[in-house]
């Protein structure tokens, strides 16, 4: 697993391929020729990476994937710091584009889930039976639910309807 992960990062971040098998990606994969094979198999990923490197060098920022509810053509801009030589580090643009998009979607999901839980909590009198967002870590939202849903009569499926609605709201990204 670690060899694959390290090799993928090496390719994504523009590792040098060497004919003798001593290139960074080949060393990471522990397999001669892995870099050339994977770069050819994932040519669209390489093209996307090069697109964002060129874009960042020209404009100084990259964009997240567009959010159709805000602007169907443009994403949220993320500033790319320049090196002392004036260019953008080639490891930054694709990472910012992908991770920035994931974070944007998570932020939007948190707002939707929070509003839903606030509405749900407004109908629950007992404070110990309310629903809460506890924290957000990377791409995970940690929630605190009461042991049983107590609005009116007991429901046979406990919190399952609430969980399904939270899932639906998060999947809207």
PDB file of C-alpha atoms in Angstrom, residues 7-171:
ATOM      1  CA  UNK A   7       4.577   6.154  -6.235  1.00  0.00           C
ATOM      2  CA  UNK A   8       1.260   7.838  -7.018  1.00  0.00           C
ATOM      3  CA  UNK A   9       2.403  10.997  -5.250  1.00  0.00           C
ATOM      4  CA  UNK A  10       5.706  10.881  -7.131  1.00  0.00           C
ATOM      5  CA  UNK A  11       3.894  10.736 -10.468  1.00  0.00           C
ATOM      6  CA  UNK A  12       1.292  13.338  -9.495  1.00  0.00           C
ATOM      7  CA  UNK A  13       3.956  15.771  -8.406  1.00  0.00           C
ATOM      8  CA  UNK A  14       6.077  15.413 -11.530  1.00  0.00           C
ATOM      9  CA  UNK A  15       8.776  12.912 -10.577  1.00  0.00           C
ATOM     10  CA  UNK A  16      11.538  12.432 -13.112  1.00  0.00           C
ATOM     11  CA  UNK A  17      11.543   9.187 -15.080  1.00  0.00           C
ATOM     12  CA  UNK A  18      14.947   7.650 -15.759  1.00  0.00           C
ATOM     13  CA  UNK A  19      15.688   4.894 -18.242  1.00  0.00           C
ATOM     14  CA  UNK A  20      17.872   3.054 -15.737  1.00  0.00           C
ATOM     15  CA  UNK A  21      14.930   2.580 -13.333  1.00  0.00           C
ATOM     16  CA  UNK A  22      16.398   4.887 -10.702  1.00  0.00           C
ATOM     17  CA  UNK A  23      13.799   7.627 -11.092  1.00  0.00           C
ATOM     18  CA  UNK A  24      11.850   8.807  -8.066  1.00  0.00           C
ATOM     19  CA  UNK A  25       8.589   7.055  -8.987  1.00  0.00           C
ATOM     20  CA  UNK A  26      10.282   3.768  -9.879  1.00  0.00           C
ATOM     21  CA  UNK A  27      12.080   3.836  -6.531  1.00  0.00           C
ATOM     22  CA  UNK A  28       8.829   4.624  -4.715  1.00  0.00           C
ATOM     23  CA  UNK A  29       6.999   1.750  -6.466  1.00  0.00           C
ATOM     24  CA  UNK A  30      10.025  -0.544  -6.033  1.00  0.00           C
ATOM     25  CA  UNK A  31       9.585  -1.547  -9.694  1.00  0.00           C
ATOM     26  CA  UNK A  32      11.612  -0.558 -12.737  1.00  0.00           C
ATOM     27  CA  UNK A  33       9.417   0.954 -15.469  1.00  0.00           C
ATOM     28  CA  UNK A  34       6.433   1.628 -13.201  1.00  0.00           C
ATOM     29  CA  UNK A  35       6.658   5.371 -13.794  1.00  0.00           C
ATOM     30  CA  UNK A  36       6.465   5.128 -17.606  1.00  0.00           C
ATOM     31  CA  UNK A  37       3.670   2.551 -17.497  1.00  0.00           C
ATOM     32  CA  UNK A  38       1.491   4.523 -15.091  1.00  0.00           C
ATOM     33  CA  UNK A  39       2.131   7.898 -16.683  1.00  0.00           C
ATOM     34  CA  UNK A  40       0.884   6.503 -20.003  1.00  0.00           C
ATOM     35  CA  UNK A  41      -2.131   4.835 -18.362  1.00  0.00           C
ATOM     36  CA  UNK A  42      -3.084   8.035 -16.535  1.00  0.00           C
ATOM     37  CA  UNK A  43      -2.389  10.555 -19.281  1.00  0.00           C
ATOM     38  CA  UNK A  44      -5.566  12.563 -18.511  1.00  0.00           C
ATOM     39  CA  UNK A  45      -4.431  13.041 -14.912  1.00  0.00           C
ATOM     40  CA  UNK A  46      -1.063  14.236 -16.179  1.00  0.00           C
ATOM     41  CA  UNK A  47      -2.799  16.617 -18.615  1.00  0.00           C
ATOM     42  CA  UNK A  48      -4.959  18.002 -15.790  1.00  0.00           C
ATOM     43  CA  UNK A  49      -1.868  18.473 -13.635  1.00  0.00           C
ATOM     44  CA  UNK A  50      -0.063  20.325 -16.439  1.00  0.00           C
ATOM     45  CA  UNK A  51      -3.149  22.480 -17.101  1.00  0.00           C
ATOM     46  CA  UNK A  52      -3.251  23.696 -13.502  1.00  0.00           C
ATOM     47  CA  UNK A  53       0.512  24.244 -13.337  1.00  0.00           C
ATOM     48  CA  UNK A  54       0.334  26.467 -16.444  1.00  0.00           C
ATOM     49  CA  UNK A  55      -2.782  28.241 -15.171  1.00  0.00           C
ATOM     50  CA  UNK A  56      -1.185  28.924 -11.765  1.00  0.00           C
ATOM     51  CA  UNK A  57       2.043  30.197 -13.315  1.00  0.00           C
ATOM     52  CA  UNK A  58       0.055  32.589 -15.521  1.00  0.00           C
ATOM     53  CA  UNK A  59      -2.555  33.787 -12.989  1.00  0.00           C
ATOM     54  CA  UNK A  60      -1.050  33.044  -9.560  1.00  0.00           C
ATOM     55  CA  UNK A  61      -4.029  30.967  -8.418  1.00  0.00           C
ATOM     56  CA  UNK A  62      -6.048  27.847  -9.235  1.00  0.00           C
ATOM     57  CA  UNK A  63      -9.778  27.271  -8.974  1.00  0.00           C
ATOM     58  CA  UNK A  64     -11.796  24.576  -7.280  1.00  0.00           C
ATOM     59  CA  UNK A  65     -14.245  22.625  -9.401  1.00  0.00           C
ATOM     60  CA  UNK A  66     -17.248  24.854 -10.156  1.00  0.00           C
ATOM     61  CA  UNK A  67     -20.200  24.849  -7.758  1.00  0.00           C
ATOM     62  CA  UNK A  68     -23.253  25.059 -10.037  1.00  0.00           C
ATOM     63  CA  UNK A  69     -25.294  26.774  -7.327  1.00  0.00           C
ATOM     64  CA  UNK A  70     -22.838  29.710  -7.339  1.00  0.00           C
ATOM     65  CA  UNK A  71     -21.160  29.829 -10.744  1.00  0.00           C
ATOM     66  CA  UNK A  72     -21.410  26.946 -13.230  1.00  0.00           C
ATOM     67  CA  UNK A  73     -18.231  27.988 -15.068  1.00  0.00           C
ATOM     68  CA  UNK A  74     -15.786  29.126 -12.365  1.00  0.00           C
ATOM     69  CA  UNK A  75     -14.584  27.623  -9.128  1.00  0.00           C
ATOM     70  CA  UNK A  76     -13.440  29.276  -5.928  1.00  0.00           C
ATOM     71  CA  UNK A  77      -9.948  30.839  -6.400  1.00  0.00           C
ATOM     72  CA  UNK A  78      -7.053  29.581  -4.263  1.00  0.00           C
ATOM     73  CA  UNK A  79      -3.845  31.621  -4.245  1.00  0.00           C
ATOM     74  CA  UNK A  80      -0.650  29.717  -5.099  1.00  0.00           C
ATOM     75  CA  UNK A  81       2.460  31.070  -3.483  1.00  0.00           C
ATOM     76  CA  UNK A  82       5.350  31.677  -5.853  1.00  0.00           C
ATOM     77  CA  UNK A  83       8.917  30.479  -5.349  1.00  0.00           C
ATOM     78  CA  UNK A  84      11.831  32.876  -5.056  1.00  0.00           C
ATOM     79  CA  UNK A  85      12.350  32.403  -8.829  1.00  0.00           C
ATOM     80  CA  UNK A  86       8.807  33.580  -9.658  1.00  0.00           C
ATOM     81  CA  UNK A  87       7.198  30.279 -10.635  1.00  0.00           C
ATOM     82  CA  UNK A  88       4.657  28.188  -8.780  1.00  0.00           C
ATOM     83  CA  UNK A  89       5.848  24.925  -7.225  1.00  0.00           C
ATOM     84  CA  UNK A  90       4.556  22.170  -9.533  1.00  0.00           C
ATOM     85  CA  UNK A  91       3.324  20.144  -6.544  1.00  0.00           C
ATOM     86  CA  UNK A  92       0.801  22.793  -5.490  1.00  0.00           C
ATOM     87  CA  UNK A  93      -1.733  23.496  -8.297  1.00  0.00           C
ATOM     88  CA  UNK A  94      -3.352  20.059  -8.750  1.00  0.00           C
ATOM     89  CA  UNK A  95      -3.334  19.485  -5.002  1.00  0.00           C
ATOM     90  CA  UNK A  96      -5.073  22.807  -4.372  1.00  0.00           C
ATOM     91  CA  UNK A  97      -7.579  22.167  -7.166  1.00  0.00           C
ATOM     92  CA  UNK A  98      -8.575  18.732  -5.821  1.00  0.00           C
ATOM     93  CA  UNK A  99      -8.272  19.323  -2.070  1.00  0.00           C
ATOM     94  CA  UNK A 100      -9.785  22.799  -2.339  1.00  0.00           C
ATOM     95  CA  UNK A 101     -12.807  21.321  -4.134  1.00  0.00           C
ATOM     96  CA  UNK A 102     -13.192  18.675  -1.439  1.00  0.00           C
ATOM     97  CA  UNK A 103     -13.006  21.306   1.299  1.00  0.00           C
ATOM     98  CA  UNK A 104     -15.505  23.550  -0.498  1.00  0.00           C
ATOM     99  CA  UNK A 105     -17.957  20.635  -0.736  1.00  0.00           C
ATOM    100  CA  UNK A 106     -17.429  19.811   2.937  1.00  0.00           C
ATOM    101  CA  UNK A 107     -18.058  23.421   3.968  1.00  0.00           C
ATOM    102  CA  UNK A 108     -21.275  23.501   1.950  1.00  0.00           C
ATOM    103  CA  UNK A 109     -22.347  20.135   3.409  1.00  0.00           C
ATOM    104  CA  UNK A 110     -21.685  21.379   6.948  1.00  0.00           C
ATOM    105  CA  UNK A 111     -23.970  24.375   6.391  1.00  0.00           C
ATOM    106  CA  UNK A 112     -26.767  22.191   5.001  1.00  0.00           C
ATOM    107  CA  UNK A 113     -26.455  19.630   7.818  1.00  0.00           C
ATOM    108  CA  UNK A 114     -26.249  22.332  10.498  1.00  0.00           C
ATOM    109  CA  UNK A 115     -29.422  24.014   9.210  1.00  0.00           C
ATOM    110  CA  UNK A 116     -31.224  20.659   9.147  1.00  0.00           C
ATOM    111  CA  UNK A 117     -30.133  19.773  12.690  1.00  0.00           C
ATOM    112  CA  UNK A 118     -31.104  23.246  13.947  1.00  0.00           C
ATOM    113  CA  UNK A 119     -34.573  22.783  12.479  1.00  0.00           C
ATOM    114  CA  UNK A 120     -34.820  19.310  14.015  1.00  0.00           C
ATOM    115  CA  UNK A 121     -33.588  20.574  17.403  1.00  0.00           C
ATOM    116  CA  UNK A 122     -36.109  23.422  17.419  1.00  0.00           C
ATOM    117  CA  UNK A 123     -38.839  20.777  17.869  1.00  0.00           C
ATOM    118  CA  UNK A 124     -37.071  18.917  20.696  1.00  0.00           C
ATOM    119  CA  UNK A 125     -37.677  20.315  24.186  1.00  0.00           C
ATOM    120  CA  UNK A 126     -35.172  18.192  26.107  1.00  0.00           C
ATOM    121  CA  UNK A 127     -31.687  19.622  25.427  1.00  0.00           C
ATOM    122  CA  UNK A 128     -30.033  16.256  26.114  1.00  0.00           C
ATOM    123  CA  UNK A 129     -31.966  14.754  23.182  1.00  0.00           C
ATOM    124  CA  UNK A 130     -30.727  17.201  20.527  1.00  0.00           C
ATOM    125  CA  UNK A 131     -28.484  16.617  17.513  1.00  0.00           C
ATOM    126  CA  UNK A 132     -25.085  18.281  17.065  1.00  0.00           C
ATOM    127  CA  UNK A 133     -22.139  18.573  14.728  1.00  0.00           C
ATOM    128  CA  UNK A 134     -19.174  17.775  16.964  1.00  0.00           C
ATOM    129  CA  UNK A 135     -16.293  18.325  14.558  1.00  0.00           C
ATOM    130  CA  UNK A 136     -15.112  18.079  10.996  1.00  0.00           C
ATOM    131  CA  UNK A 137     -11.855  16.287  10.189  1.00  0.00           C
ATOM    132  CA  UNK A 138     -10.608  16.210   6.573  1.00  0.00           C
ATOM    133  CA  UNK A 139     -13.525  14.643   4.683  1.00  0.00           C
ATOM    134  CA  UNK A 140     -15.477  13.427   7.702  1.00  0.00           C
ATOM    135  CA  UNK A 141     -18.242  15.048   9.678  1.00  0.00           C
ATOM    136  CA  UNK A 142     -18.572  13.787  13.264  1.00  0.00           C
ATOM    137  CA  UNK A 143     -22.093  14.048  14.652  1.00  0.00           C
ATOM    138  CA  UNK A 144     -23.600  13.521  18.100  1.00  0.00           C
ATOM    139  CA  UNK A 145     -27.083  12.017  18.119  1.00  0.00           C
ATOM    140  CA  UNK A 146     -29.267  11.123  21.097  1.00  0.00           C
ATOM    141  CA  UNK A 147     -29.621   7.427  21.865  1.00  0.00           C
ATOM    142  CA  UNK A 148     -33.230   7.430  20.707  1.00  0.00           C
ATOM    143  CA  UNK A 149     -35.253   9.865  18.679  1.00  0.00           C
ATOM    144  CA  UNK A 150     -37.731  11.162  21.251  1.00  0.00           C
ATOM    145  CA  UNK A 151     -40.069  13.448  19.315  1.00  0.00           C
ATOM    146  CA  UNK A 152     -43.536  12.012  20.023  1.00  0.00           C
ATOM    147  CA  UNK A 153     -43.747   8.224  20.052  1.00  0.00           C
ATOM    148  CA  UNK A 154     -40.641   6.088  19.780  1.00  0.00           C
ATOM    149  CA  UNK A 155     -39.707   5.296  16.222  1.00  0.00           C
ATOM    150  CA  UNK A 156     -38.838   1.701  15.343  1.00  0.00           C
ATOM    151  CA  UNK A 157     -35.710   2.725  13.428  1.00  0.00           C
ATOM    152  CA  UNK A 158     -34.260   5.147  15.977  1.00  0.00           C
ATOM    153  CA  UNK A 159     -32.024   7.720  14.252  1.00  0.00           C
ATOM    154  CA  UNK A 160     -31.996   6.034  10.856  1.00  0.00           C
ATOM    155  CA  UNK A 161     -34.272   8.632   9.169  1.00  0.00           C
ATOM    156  CA  UNK A 162     -32.054  11.443  10.476  1.00  0.00           C
ATOM    157  CA  UNK A 163     -28.898   9.654   9.338  1.00  0.00           C
ATOM    158  CA  UNK A 164     -30.352   9.125   5.854  1.00  0.00           C
ATOM    159  CA  UNK A 165     -31.279  12.802   5.571  1.00  0.00           C
ATOM    160  CA  UNK A 166     -27.792  13.869   6.712  1.00  0.00           C
ATOM    161  CA  UNK A 167     -26.306  11.547   4.082  1.00  0.00           C
ATOM    162  CA  UNK A 168     -28.558  13.009   1.402  1.00  0.00           C
ATOM    163  CA  UNK A 169     -27.589  16.557   2.370  1.00  0.00           C
ATOM    164  CA  UNK A 170     -23.887  15.733   2.320  1.00  0.00           C
ATOM    165  CA  UNK A 171     -24.162  14.046  -1.082  1.00  0.00           C
TER     166      UNK A 171
END
